[in-house]
CSV table of C-alpha atoms and ligand atoms in Angstrom, one decimal:
chain,number,residue,atom,x,y,z
A,14,MET,CA,-5.4,-30.1,-27.5
A,15,ARG,CA,-7.5,-29.1,-24.5
A,16,LYS,CA,-10.6,-26.9,-24.2
A,17,VAL,CA,-10.9,-24.2,-21.9
A,18,HIS,CA,-14.1,-22.2,-21.8
A,19,THR,CA,-13.5,-18.2,-20.9
A,20,GLN,CA,-16.1,-18.3,-18.8
A,21,GLU,CA,-14.2,-20.6,-16.3
A,22,ILE,CA,-11.6,-18.0,-16.4
A,23,THR,CA,-13.9,-15.2,-15.9
A,24,LYS,CA,-15.4,-17.1,-12.6
A,25,ASN,CA,-11.9,-17.9,-11.6
A,26,ILE,CA,-10.6,-14.5,-11.9
A,27,LYS,CA,-13.6,-12.9,-10.0
A,28,GLU,CA,-12.7,-15.3,-7.0
A,29,MET,CA,-9.3,-14.8,-7.2
A,30,CYS,CA,-9.4,-11.0,-6.9
A,31,ILE,CA,-11.5,-11.5,-3.9
A,32,GLU,CA,-9.3,-13.9,-2.1
A,33,ALA,CA,-6.3,-12.0,-2.6
A,34,ASN,CA,-8.2,-8.9,-0.8
A,35,TYR,CA,-9.7,-10.8,2.2
A,36,TYR,CA,-6.9,-13.3,3.2
A,37,LEU,CA,-3.2,-13.2,3.3
A,38,SER,CA,-1.4,-16.2,1.4
A,39,LYS,CA,-0.1,-19.0,3.8
A,40,ASP,CA,3.6,-17.9,3.2
A,41,MET,CA,2.9,-14.0,3.9
A,42,ASP,CA,0.7,-15.0,7.0
A,43,TYR,CA,3.5,-17.2,8.3
A,44,ALA,CA,6.3,-14.3,7.8
A,45,MET,CA,4.2,-12.2,9.3
A,46,LYS,CA,4.1,-14.0,12.5
A,47,GLN,CA,7.7,-14.9,12.6
A,48,ALA,CA,8.2,-11.3,12.3
A,49,PHE,CA,6.1,-10.6,15.6
A,50,GLU,CA,8.4,-13.1,17.0
A,51,THR,CA,11.8,-11.7,16.1
A,52,GLU,CA,11.1,-8.0,16.3
A,53,LYS,CA,13.3,-5.9,18.8
A,54,SER,CA,11.6,-2.6,19.0
A,55,GLU,CA,8.4,-2.1,21.3
A,56,ILE,CA,6.4,-0.1,18.7
A,57,GLY,CA,7.7,-2.5,15.8
A,58,ARG,CA,5.9,-5.0,18.3
A,59,LYS,CA,2.7,-3.4,18.8
A,60,ILE,CA,2.3,-2.6,15.2
A,61,LEU,CA,2.8,-6.1,13.9
A,62,ASN,CA,0.4,-7.4,16.8
A,63,GLN,CA,-1.7,-4.6,15.4
A,64,LEU,CA,-1.3,-6.1,12.0
A,65,GLN,CA,-2.3,-9.6,13.2
A,66,ASP,CA,-5.5,-8.3,14.6
A,67,ASN,CA,-6.2,-6.4,11.0
A,68,LEU,CA,-5.9,-9.8,9.5
A,69,LYS,CA,-8.0,-11.8,11.7
A,70,ILE,CA,-11.0,-8.6,11.7
A,71,ALA,CA,-10.4,-8.8,7.3
A,72,ASP,CA,-11.2,-12.7,8.0
A,73,GLU,CA,-14.1,-12.8,9.8
A,74,GLU,CA,-15.6,-9.8,9.3
A,75,LYS,CA,-15.3,-9.6,5.4
A,76,ILE,CA,-13.4,-6.2,5.2
A,77,PRO,CA,-10.5,-5.8,3.0
A,78,ILE,CA,-7.1,-6.2,4.6
A,79,CYS,CA,-6.2,-3.0,3.2
A,80,GLN,CA,-8.4,-0.1,1.6
A,81,ASP,CA,-6.1,0.1,-1.6
A,82,THR,CA,-7.4,-3.2,-3.1
A,83,GLY,CA,-4.8,-2.3,-5.8
A,84,MET,CA,-4.8,-2.5,-9.4
A,85,ALA,CA,-5.2,-6.0,-10.7
A,86,VAL,CA,-1.9,-7.7,-12.0
A,87,ILE,CA,-2.2,-10.9,-13.8
A,88,PHE,CA,-0.1,-13.5,-15.1
A,89,MET,CA,-1.3,-15.8,-17.4
A,90,GLU,CA,0.9,-18.5,-18.4
A,91,ILE,CA,-0.8,-20.6,-21.0
A,92,GLY,CA,-0.2,-24.0,-22.2
A,93,GLN,CA,0.2,-24.3,-25.9
A,94,GLN,CA,-2.1,-26.9,-26.2
A,95,VAL,CA,-5.1,-24.9,-24.7
A,96,PHE,CA,-7.8,-23.7,-26.9
A,97,PHE,CA,-9.9,-21.4,-25.6
A,98,GLU,CA,-13.9,-21.7,-26.5
A,99,GLY,CA,-16.3,-18.6,-25.9
A,100,ASP,CA,-15.2,-15.1,-25.6
A,101,PHE,CA,-12.0,-13.2,-26.5
A,102,LEU,CA,-9.7,-14.2,-23.8
A,103,GLU,CA,-8.9,-10.8,-22.8
A,104,ASP,CA,-12.5,-9.5,-22.4
A,105,ALA,CA,-13.1,-12.7,-20.2
A,106,ILE,CA,-10.2,-11.7,-17.9
A,107,GLN,CA,-11.4,-7.9,-17.5
A,108,GLU,CA,-14.8,-9.4,-16.7
A,109,GLY,CA,-13.7,-11.2,-13.8
A,110,VAL,CA,-11.7,-8.2,-12.4
A,111,ARG,CA,-14.9,-6.1,-13.0
A,112,GLN,CA,-16.9,-8.8,-11.0
A,113,GLY,CA,-14.7,-9.5,-8.5
A,114,TYR,CA,-14.0,-5.9,-7.3
A,115,ARG,CA,-18.0,-5.3,-7.4
A,116,GLU,CA,-18.9,-8.5,-5.5
A,117,GLY,CA,-16.1,-8.2,-3.1
A,118,PHE,CA,-16.8,-4.8,-2.1
A,119,LEU,CA,-13.3,-3.7,-3.1
A,120,ARG,CA,-12.0,-0.2,-4.0
A,121,LYS,CA,-12.2,0.9,-7.5
A,122,SER,CA,-8.7,2.6,-7.8
A,123,VAL,CA,-8.0,2.8,-11.8
A,124,VAL,CA,-8.4,5.8,-13.8
A,125,LYS,CA,-9.0,5.7,-17.5
A,126,ASP,CA,-6.3,8.0,-18.6
A,127,PRO,CA,-3.0,8.9,-16.6
A,128,ILE,CA,-3.7,12.7,-17.2
A,129,GLN,CA,-7.1,13.3,-17.8
A,130,ARG,CA,-7.7,10.8,-14.7
A,131,GLU,CA,-11.4,9.5,-14.5
A,132,ASN,CA,-12.2,6.8,-12.4
A,133,THR,CA,-13.6,3.7,-14.5
A,134,LYS,CA,-15.6,2.8,-11.6
A,135,ASP,CA,-15.2,-0.9,-12.2
A,136,ASN,CA,-11.4,-1.5,-11.4
A,137,THR,CA,-10.5,-2.2,-15.3
A,138,PRO,CA,-8.4,-2.7,-17.0
A,139,ALA,CA,-6.3,-4.7,-15.1
A,140,VAL,CA,-2.5,-5.4,-16.2
A,141,ILE,CA,-2.2,-8.7,-17.8
A,142,HIS,CA,1.1,-10.5,-18.9
A,143,TYR,CA,0.4,-13.4,-21.2
A,144,SER,CA,3.5,-16.0,-21.6
A,145,ILE,CA,2.8,-19.3,-23.7
A,146,VAL,CA,4.1,-22.4,-21.9
A,147,THR,CA,4.5,-26.1,-22.7
A,148,GLY,CA,1.5,-28.4,-21.9
A,149,ASP,CA,-2.3,-27.7,-21.4
A,150,LYS,CA,-2.9,-26.0,-18.5
A,151,VAL,CA,-3.6,-22.7,-17.9
A,152,LYS,CA,-1.7,-21.1,-14.8
A,153,ILE,CA,-3.4,-17.8,-13.3
A,154,THR,CA,-1.7,-15.5,-11.0
A,155,VAL,CA,-3.7,-12.5,-9.4
A,156,ALA,CA,-1.5,-10.1,-7.6
A,157,PRO,CA,-3.6,-6.9,-6.8
A,158,LYS,CA,-0.8,-4.2,-6.2
A,159,GLY,CA,-1.4,-1.2,-3.9
A,160,PHE,CA,0.3,2.3,-5.1
A,161,GLY,CA,1.7,3.4,-1.8
A,162,SER,CA,4.6,1.1,-2.4
A,163,GLU,CA,4.1,0.8,-6.3
A,164,ASN,CA,5.4,4.3,-6.3
A,165,MET,CA,8.5,3.7,-4.6
A,166,SER,CA,9.4,1.1,-7.1
A,167,ARG,CA,12.7,1.8,-9.4
A,168,VAL,CA,14.6,0.8,-12.5
A,169,PHE,CA,18.5,1.7,-12.6
A,170,MET,CA,20.3,1.0,-15.9
A,171,LEU,CA,23.4,-0.2,-14.5
A,172,LYS,CA,26.9,-0.7,-16.1
A,173,PRO,CA,28.5,-4.1,-16.1
A,174,ALA,CA,31.3,-2.6,-14.1
A,175,ASP,CA,29.0,-1.7,-11.4
A,176,GLY,CA,28.6,-5.4,-10.9
A,177,VAL,CA,26.9,-7.1,-8.1
A,178,GLU,CA,28.1,-4.2,-5.7
A,179,GLY,CA,26.3,-1.8,-7.8
A,180,VAL,CA,23.1,-3.9,-7.6
A,181,LYS,CA,23.1,-4.1,-4.0
A,182,ASN,CA,23.4,-0.2,-3.6
A,183,ALA,CA,20.5,0.1,-6.0
A,184,ILE,CA,18.2,-2.2,-4.1
A,185,LEU,CA,19.2,-0.6,-0.7
A,186,THR,CA,18.7,2.5,-2.2
A,187,ALA,CA,15.5,2.1,-3.3
A,188,VAL,CA,14.4,0.4,0.2
A,189,LYS,CA,15.8,3.4,1.9
A,190,ASP,CA,14.2,5.9,-0.4
A,191,ALA,CA,10.5,4.0,0.2
A,192,GLY,CA,10.9,3.7,4.2
A,193,PRO,CA,7.6,4.5,5.6
A,194,ASN,CA,5.7,5.6,2.7
A,195,ALA,CA,6.0,1.6,1.3
A,196,CYS,CA,4.1,0.5,4.5
A,197,PRO,CA,6.8,-1.8,5.6
A,198,PRO,CA,7.5,-4.7,6.6
A,199,MET,CA,8.0,-4.6,2.9
A,200,VAL,CA,8.6,-7.4,0.4
A,201,VAL,CA,11.2,-6.8,-2.3
A,202,GLY,CA,11.1,-7.9,-5.7
A,203,VAL,CA,14.3,-7.5,-8.0
A,204,GLY,CA,14.6,-7.9,-11.5
A,205,ILE,CA,18.3,-8.2,-12.6
A,206,GLY,CA,19.0,-8.5,-16.5
A,207,GLY,CA,17.2,-8.7,-19.3
A,208,THR,CA,16.3,-5.3,-20.9
A,209,PHE,CA,14.6,-2.0,-19.5
A,210,GLU,CA,10.8,-3.4,-19.5
A,211,LYS,CA,11.9,-7.1,-19.2
A,212,CYS,CA,13.9,-6.5,-15.7
A,213,ALA,CA,10.6,-4.6,-14.4
A,214,ILE,CA,8.4,-7.9,-15.5
A,215,LEU,CA,11.0,-10.3,-13.8
A,216,ALA,CA,10.9,-7.9,-10.4
A,217,LYS,CA,6.9,-8.0,-10.4
A,218,LYS,CA,7.0,-11.5,-11.0
A,219,ALA,CA,9.4,-11.9,-8.2
A,220,LEU,CA,6.7,-10.6,-5.5
A,221,THR,CA,4.3,-13.6,-6.7
A,222,ARG,CA,7.1,-16.1,-5.7
A,223,GLN,CA,6.6,-17.3,-2.3
A,224,VAL,CA,8.3,-15.4,0.7
A,225,ASN,CA,9.7,-18.7,2.1
A,226,GLU,CA,11.3,-20.1,-1.2
A,227,HIS,CA,14.6,-19.1,-2.7
A,228,SER,CA,16.2,-18.9,-6.0
A,229,HIS,CA,17.5,-21.8,-7.2
A,230,ILE,CA,20.5,-20.2,-8.2
A,231,PRO,CA,23.2,-20.5,-5.3
A,232,TYR,CA,24.7,-17.2,-5.9
A,233,VAL,CA,21.5,-15.3,-6.0
A,234,ARG,CA,20.1,-17.3,-3.3
A,235,GLU,CA,23.2,-15.9,-1.3
A,236,LEU,CA,22.7,-12.5,-2.7
A,237,GLU,CA,18.5,-12.6,-1.5
A,238,GLU,CA,20.0,-13.6,2.1
A,239,GLU,CA,22.4,-11.1,2.3
A,240,LEU,CA,20.2,-8.0,1.0
A,241,LEU,CA,17.4,-9.3,3.5
A,242,LYS,CA,19.9,-9.0,6.3
A,243,LYS,CA,21.4,-5.7,5.5
A,244,ILE,CA,17.7,-4.0,4.8
A,245,ASN,CA,16.8,-5.3,8.2
A,246,GLY,CA,19.9,-3.5,9.5
A,247,LEU,CA,18.5,-0.2,8.0
A,248,GLY,CA,16.6,0.0,11.2
A,249,ILE,CA,13.6,1.4,9.1
A,250,GLY,CA,11.2,-1.3,11.0
A,251,PRO,CA,7.4,-2.0,11.1
A,252,GLY,CA,5.5,1.5,9.7
A,253,GLY,CA,8.9,3.1,9.8
A,254,LEU,CA,8.8,3.9,13.1
A,255,GLY,CA,12.0,1.9,13.7
A,256,GLY,CA,12.9,-1.4,14.3
A,257,THR,CA,14.4,-4.9,13.1
A,258,THR,CA,11.9,-5.7,10.7
A,259,THR,CA,11.9,-3.8,7.7
A,260,ALA,CA,11.4,-6.5,4.7
A,261,LEU,CA,10.2,-10.1,4.9
A,262,ALA,CA,11.7,-11.3,2.0
A,263,VAL,CA,13.9,-10.1,-1.1
A,264,ASN,CA,13.2,-12.4,-4.0
A,265,ILE,CA,15.3,-12.0,-6.9
A,266,ASN,CA,14.9,-13.1,-10.4
A,267,THR,CA,17.4,-13.1,-13.1
A,268,PHE,CA,17.7,-13.2,-17.0
A,269,ALA,CA,20.2,-12.8,-19.9
A,270,THR,CA,21.0,-9.6,-20.7
A,271,HIS,CA,23.1,-7.5,-23.5
A,272,ILE,CA,26.9,-7.5,-23.2
A,273,ALA,CA,26.8,-3.4,-22.6
A,274,GLY,CA,24.2,-3.6,-19.7
A,275,LEU,CA,23.2,-4.4,-16.6
A,276,PRO,CA,19.4,-3.5,-15.7
A,277,VAL,CA,18.0,-3.6,-12.0
A,278,ALA,CA,14.5,-3.6,-11.3
A,279,VAL,CA,13.2,-3.0,-7.7
A,280,ASN,CA,9.5,-3.6,-7.0
A,281,ILE,CA,8.7,-2.8,-3.6
A,282,CYS,CA,5.7,-4.5,-2.1
A,283,CYS,CA,4.2,-3.7,1.2
A,284,HIS,CA,3.3,-6.5,3.7
A,285,VAL,CA,-0.1,-7.1,2.3
A,286,ASN,CA,1.7,-8.5,-0.6
A,287,ARG,CA,-1.1,-10.3,-2.3
A,288,HIS,CA,-0.9,-13.3,-4.6
A,289,VAL,CA,-3.2,-16.3,-5.5
A,290,VAL,CA,-2.0,-18.9,-8.0
A,291,ARG,CA,-4.6,-21.4,-9.7
A,292,GLU,CA,-4.1,-23.9,-12.1
A,293,ILE,CA,-6.9,-24.4,-14.4
B,2,MET,CA,3.7,7.3,25.8
B,3,ASP,CA,0.1,6.4,25.4
B,4,LYS,CA,-2.3,9.4,25.4
B,5,TYR,CA,-6.0,10.0,24.7
B,6,ILE,CA,-7.1,12.9,23.0
B,7,ASN,CA,-10.6,14.6,21.9
B,8,THR,CA,-11.1,16.8,19.1
B,9,PRO,CA,-11.2,19.4,18.1
B,10,ILE,CA,-6.9,19.1,18.2
B,11,THR,CA,-6.0,22.7,19.2
B,12,ALA,CA,-2.6,24.6,19.5
B,13,GLU,CA,-3.0,23.8,23.3
B,14,LYS,CA,-3.2,20.1,22.7
B,15,THR,CA,-0.4,19.8,20.4
B,16,GLU,CA,1.7,21.5,22.8
B,17,GLU,CA,1.5,18.0,24.8
B,18,LEU,CA,2.1,15.7,22.3
B,19,LYS,CA,5.6,14.5,21.2
B,20,SER,CA,7.2,12.8,18.6
B,21,GLY,CA,6.7,9.2,19.4
B,22,ASP,CA,3.6,9.3,21.1
B,23,TYR,CA,1.3,6.6,20.7
B,24,VAL,CA,-2.4,8.9,20.9
B,25,TYR,CA,-5.9,7.4,20.5
B,26,ILE,CA,-7.9,10.3,19.1
B,27,THR,CA,-11.8,10.4,19.5
B,28,GLY,CA,-14.1,12.9,17.9
B,29,THR,CA,-14.9,14.3,14.5
B,30,ILE,CA,-12.2,14.6,11.7
B,31,TYR,CA,-12.6,14.7,8.1
B,32,VAL,CA,-11.3,12.8,5.2
B,33,ALA,CA,-9.5,13.9,2.2
B,34,ARG,CA,-6.8,12.6,-0.4
B,35,ASP,CA,-5.3,14.6,-3.0
B,36,ALA,CA,-8.2,14.8,-5.8
B,37,ALA,CA,-10.0,16.7,-3.1
B,38,HIS,CA,-7.2,18.6,-1.7
B,39,LYS,CA,-6.7,19.8,-5.4
B,40,ARG,CA,-10.4,20.6,-5.5
B,41,MET,CA,-10.1,22.5,-2.2
B,42,ILE,CA,-7.0,24.7,-3.2
B,43,GLU,CA,-8.9,25.3,-6.6
B,44,ALA,CA,-11.8,26.5,-4.7
B,45,LEU,CA,-9.5,29.0,-2.9
B,46,GLU,CA,-7.8,30.0,-5.7
B,47,ARG,CA,-11.3,31.2,-7.0
B,48,GLY,CA,-11.8,33.2,-4.0
B,49,GLU,CA,-14.6,30.6,-2.6
B,50,ASN,CA,-14.8,29.2,0.8
B,51,LEU,CA,-13.5,25.6,1.8
B,52,PRO,CA,-16.1,22.8,2.0
B,53,ILE,CA,-15.3,22.0,5.6
B,54,ASP,CA,-14.7,23.9,8.9
B,55,ILE,CA,-10.7,24.3,8.6
B,56,LYS,CA,-10.1,25.8,11.7
B,57,ASP,CA,-8.4,23.5,14.4
B,58,SER,CA,-9.5,20.9,12.0
B,59,THR,CA,-7.9,17.1,11.9
B,60,ILE,CA,-7.8,15.9,8.1
B,61,TYR,CA,-7.0,12.1,7.5
B,62,TYR,CA,-5.6,11.2,4.3
B,63,MET,CA,-7.6,8.2,3.4
B,64,GLY,CA,-9.8,6.7,0.7
B,65,PRO,CA,-11.9,3.8,1.8
B,66,SER,CA,-13.5,0.6,0.1
B,67,PRO,CA,-17.2,0.4,-0.4
B,68,ALA,CA,-18.9,-0.6,2.8
B,69,ARG,CA,-21.3,-3.7,2.9
B,70,GLU,CA,-25.1,-3.5,4.3
B,71,GLY,CA,-24.7,-2.8,7.9
B,72,GLN,CA,-21.2,-1.5,7.9
B,73,VAL,CA,-20.5,2.3,8.8
B,74,ILE,CA,-17.4,2.2,6.1
B,75,GLY,CA,-15.2,-0.3,4.2
B,76,SER,CA,-11.8,-0.9,5.3
B,77,ALA,CA,-10.0,2.4,5.7
B,78,GLY,CA,-6.3,2.8,6.6
B,79,PRO,CA,-4.3,5.8,5.5
B,80,THR,CA,-2.9,7.0,2.3
B,81,THR,CA,0.7,8.1,1.5
B,82,SER,CA,0.8,11.7,2.5
B,83,SER,CA,3.5,13.0,0.7
B,84,ARG,CA,0.9,13.4,-2.4
B,85,MET,CA,-0.7,16.1,0.1
B,86,ASP,CA,2.3,18.1,0.5
B,87,LYS,CA,1.9,20.5,-2.2
B,88,TYR,CA,-1.3,21.5,-0.7
B,89,ALA,CA,-1.1,21.1,3.0
B,90,PRO,CA,0.8,23.9,3.9
B,91,ILE,CA,-1.8,26.3,2.5
B,92,LEU,CA,-4.6,24.4,4.7
B,93,LEU,CA,-2.6,24.6,7.6
B,94,ASP,CA,-1.8,28.4,7.4
B,95,LEU,CA,-5.7,28.5,7.5
B,96,GLY,CA,-6.0,26.6,10.7
B,97,GLU,CA,-5.9,22.8,10.1
B,98,LYS,CA,-4.1,21.4,13.2
B,99,ALA,CA,-3.6,17.9,12.6
B,100,MET,CA,-3.0,15.4,9.7
B,101,ILE,CA,-3.3,11.7,9.7
B,102,GLY,CA,-1.7,9.7,7.1
B,103,LYS,CA,1.6,7.6,6.4
B,104,GLY,CA,5.2,8.2,5.1
B,105,LYS,CA,7.3,11.3,5.1
B,106,ARG,CA,6.6,14.6,4.5
B,107,SER,CA,8.5,17.6,2.6
B,108,PRO,CA,10.5,20.6,4.3
B,109,GLU,CA,7.9,22.8,3.6
B,110,VAL,CA,5.1,20.8,5.1
B,111,ILE,CA,7.4,20.6,8.0
B,112,ASP,CA,8.0,24.4,8.2
B,113,ALA,CA,4.2,24.7,8.3
B,114,ILE,CA,3.8,22.2,11.1
B,115,ILE,CA,6.2,24.5,13.3
B,116,ARG,CA,4.9,27.7,12.0
B,117,ASN,CA,1.2,26.8,13.0
B,118,LYS,CA,2.0,24.5,15.9
B,119,ALA,CA,0.3,21.3,14.2
B,120,VAL,CA,1.2,17.7,14.2
B,121,TYR,CA,1.6,15.1,11.8
B,122,PHE,CA,0.4,11.6,12.8
B,123,ALA,CA,1.1,8.5,11.3
B,124,ALA,CA,-2.0,5.8,11.2
B,125,ILE,CA,-0.7,2.0,10.7
B,126,GLY,CA,-0.4,1.6,6.9
B,127,GLY,CA,-2.1,-1.6,5.3
B,128,ALA,CA,-4.3,-1.9,8.9
B,129,GLY,CA,-7.7,-0.4,7.1
B,130,ALA,CA,-9.9,-3.5,8.7
B,131,LEU,CA,-8.5,-2.8,11.9
B,132,LEU,CA,-8.7,0.9,11.6
B,133,SER,CA,-12.7,0.8,10.2
B,134,LYS,CA,-13.4,-0.7,13.5
B,135,CYS,CA,-12.8,2.7,15.4
B,136,ILE,CA,-15.1,4.8,12.7
B,137,LYS,CA,-18.5,5.2,14.4
B,138,LYS,CA,-20.2,7.1,11.9
B,139,SER,CA,-19.3,8.6,8.4
B,140,GLU,CA,-20.9,10.9,6.0
B,141,ILE,CA,-19.7,12.4,2.6
B,142,ILE,CA,-20.1,16.0,2.5
B,143,CYS,CA,-19.0,16.7,-0.6
B,144,TYR,CA,-17.3,15.9,-4.1
B,145,GLU,CA,-19.2,12.9,-4.2
B,146,ASP,CA,-18.5,12.5,-8.1
B,147,LEU,CA,-15.0,11.8,-6.7
B,148,GLY,CA,-16.2,8.3,-5.4
B,149,ALA,CA,-13.6,6.9,-3.0
B,150,GLU,CA,-12.1,10.2,-3.0
B,151,ALA,CA,-15.0,12.2,-1.9
B,152,VAL,CA,-14.7,14.6,1.1
B,153,ARG,CA,-16.0,12.7,4.3
B,154,LYS,CA,-16.4,13.8,8.0
B,155,ILE,CA,-16.2,10.8,10.1
B,156,GLU,CA,-16.6,10.2,13.9
B,157,VAL,CA,-13.7,8.2,15.6
B,158,GLU,CA,-13.6,6.2,18.8
B,159,ASN,CA,-9.8,5.6,20.4
B,160,PHE,CA,-8.4,5.9,16.9
B,161,PRO,CA,-4.7,4.9,17.3
B,162,VAL,CA,-1.9,6.8,15.9
B,163,ILE,CA,1.6,7.6,16.4
B,164,VAL,CA,3.0,11.3,16.7
B,165,VAL,CA,5.4,11.1,13.8
B,166,ILE,CA,6.4,15.4,13.6
B,167,ASP,CA,5.5,17.2,16.6
B,168,LYS,CA,5.2,20.9,16.7
B,169,ASN,CA,8.7,21.6,16.8
B,170,GLY,CA,9.6,19.5,14.0
B,171,ASN,CA,10.7,16.5,15.9
B,172,ASN,CA,10.8,13.5,13.2
B,173,LEU,CA,10.4,9.8,14.2
B,174,TYR,CA,10.8,8.8,11.0
B,175,GLU,CA,14.2,9.9,11.0
B,176,THR,CA,15.2,9.6,15.0
B,177,ALA,CA,13.5,6.2,15.4
B,178,ILE,CA,15.7,4.6,12.4
B,179,LEU,CA,19.1,5.7,14.1
B,180,LYS,CA,18.1,3.4,16.9
B,181,TYR,CA,17.7,0.3,15.0
B,182,SER,CA,20.3,0.7,12.2
B,183,ASN,CA,22.6,-2.2,12.3
B,184,TYR,CA,21.3,-3.1,15.4
C,315,SF4,S1,1.3,0.0,0.5
C,315,SF4,FE1,0.3,-1.7,0.9
C,315,SF4,S2,-0.5,-1.7,2.7
C,315,SF4,FE2,0.0,0.2,2.3
C,315,SF4,S3,-1.7,1.2,1.8
C,315,SF4,FE3,-0.6,0.5,-0.2
C,315,SF4,S4,-1.6,-1.6,-0.4
C,315,SF4,FE4,-2.0,-0.8,1.5
């Protein structure tokens, strides 16, 4: 058994919320630079160039990359040999978010109730996904999610007979509909299989995978490559103003499913695809 | 084509703007998102006046992040315009001439653009840090309780936007894609 104090969780989450909103992770940064090199449209290149300037200003002048600093999504992978000392874990996580959004001058974009819509003024609660894993470490992934792209995400309950072609169509449909609304170039997170809610979580988790990494399942990897090509052939381009860079990556996660179903979730993310990972 | 224009953006000026033009705006514009639009429309329904001078106005759909000490405003990029589609035709009919946001608009908004010789610009989504540098002054003029969604009046200098829908209804989101599909 290993003791972890919840104060440490709070401190890390606070720092991670800030870090995620001021600096793009290395994989995303590299993908954005590559996109500028390969983009064919003039206006597309101009926009990608300005997005480079934007990242520089965000870093140097401590202004968030995007004003939508997101709803904080947090994956907690907790080794089963970990024992938490201190406060209730969930409170410690929410406190980290609260401190991060306050001290980092991040926008408070969360309302307490979906219908009554009163701002909580501290960006809590975060959406937290817990899982118990082997070992004595705690792996934390903080992924603040903007809603321009979140709103364009979809779940499709396909039939087994729709097969892989149905899956491709679903993904292309979601990306086409998202178009300029999702601040392309996008990152497309896909979950295939599981149940209605499971595929959505798989898709969300897929967005936290490095954009230069592929699935280790050969057919899934091929699907990722094929879809990226197809998506970039849609012509949407940077800002949706036409071009050859519509997506930077398609990340697909799969899971077992029921004999009668083929759930597919497409979680669209913009070029401000934020993910910070730490292991404690 | 690169163009430089000053506010107020009048019908004479929108005459010159074509879908696809790259435009740098200088002058005073308003900032409002959906919660503020909803309140403005409710005020109109109650027979009250609008809190902004709507004639020949430009409204930027944006909700900034908080400013640090010494900064005029925090990150300040566009939000998705479609959430304003329900309200925009009413404001356009009252004299609003230009909207700045990102993303598609409804057929009703496009009709209102044509009817009023207005224009829809896109600012670069996700470039909030860069765009904040073009904002020289910012003041909240009403609905302060809405926080990031309060209505602001801002002064911009060479604020970069692209004409997406011009006064004739030409829509860059539709035409540009055709050019690069299966490129
Ligand atoms: S979709 Fe992404 S880049 Fe666009 S406004 Fe939202 S968080 Fe920012």
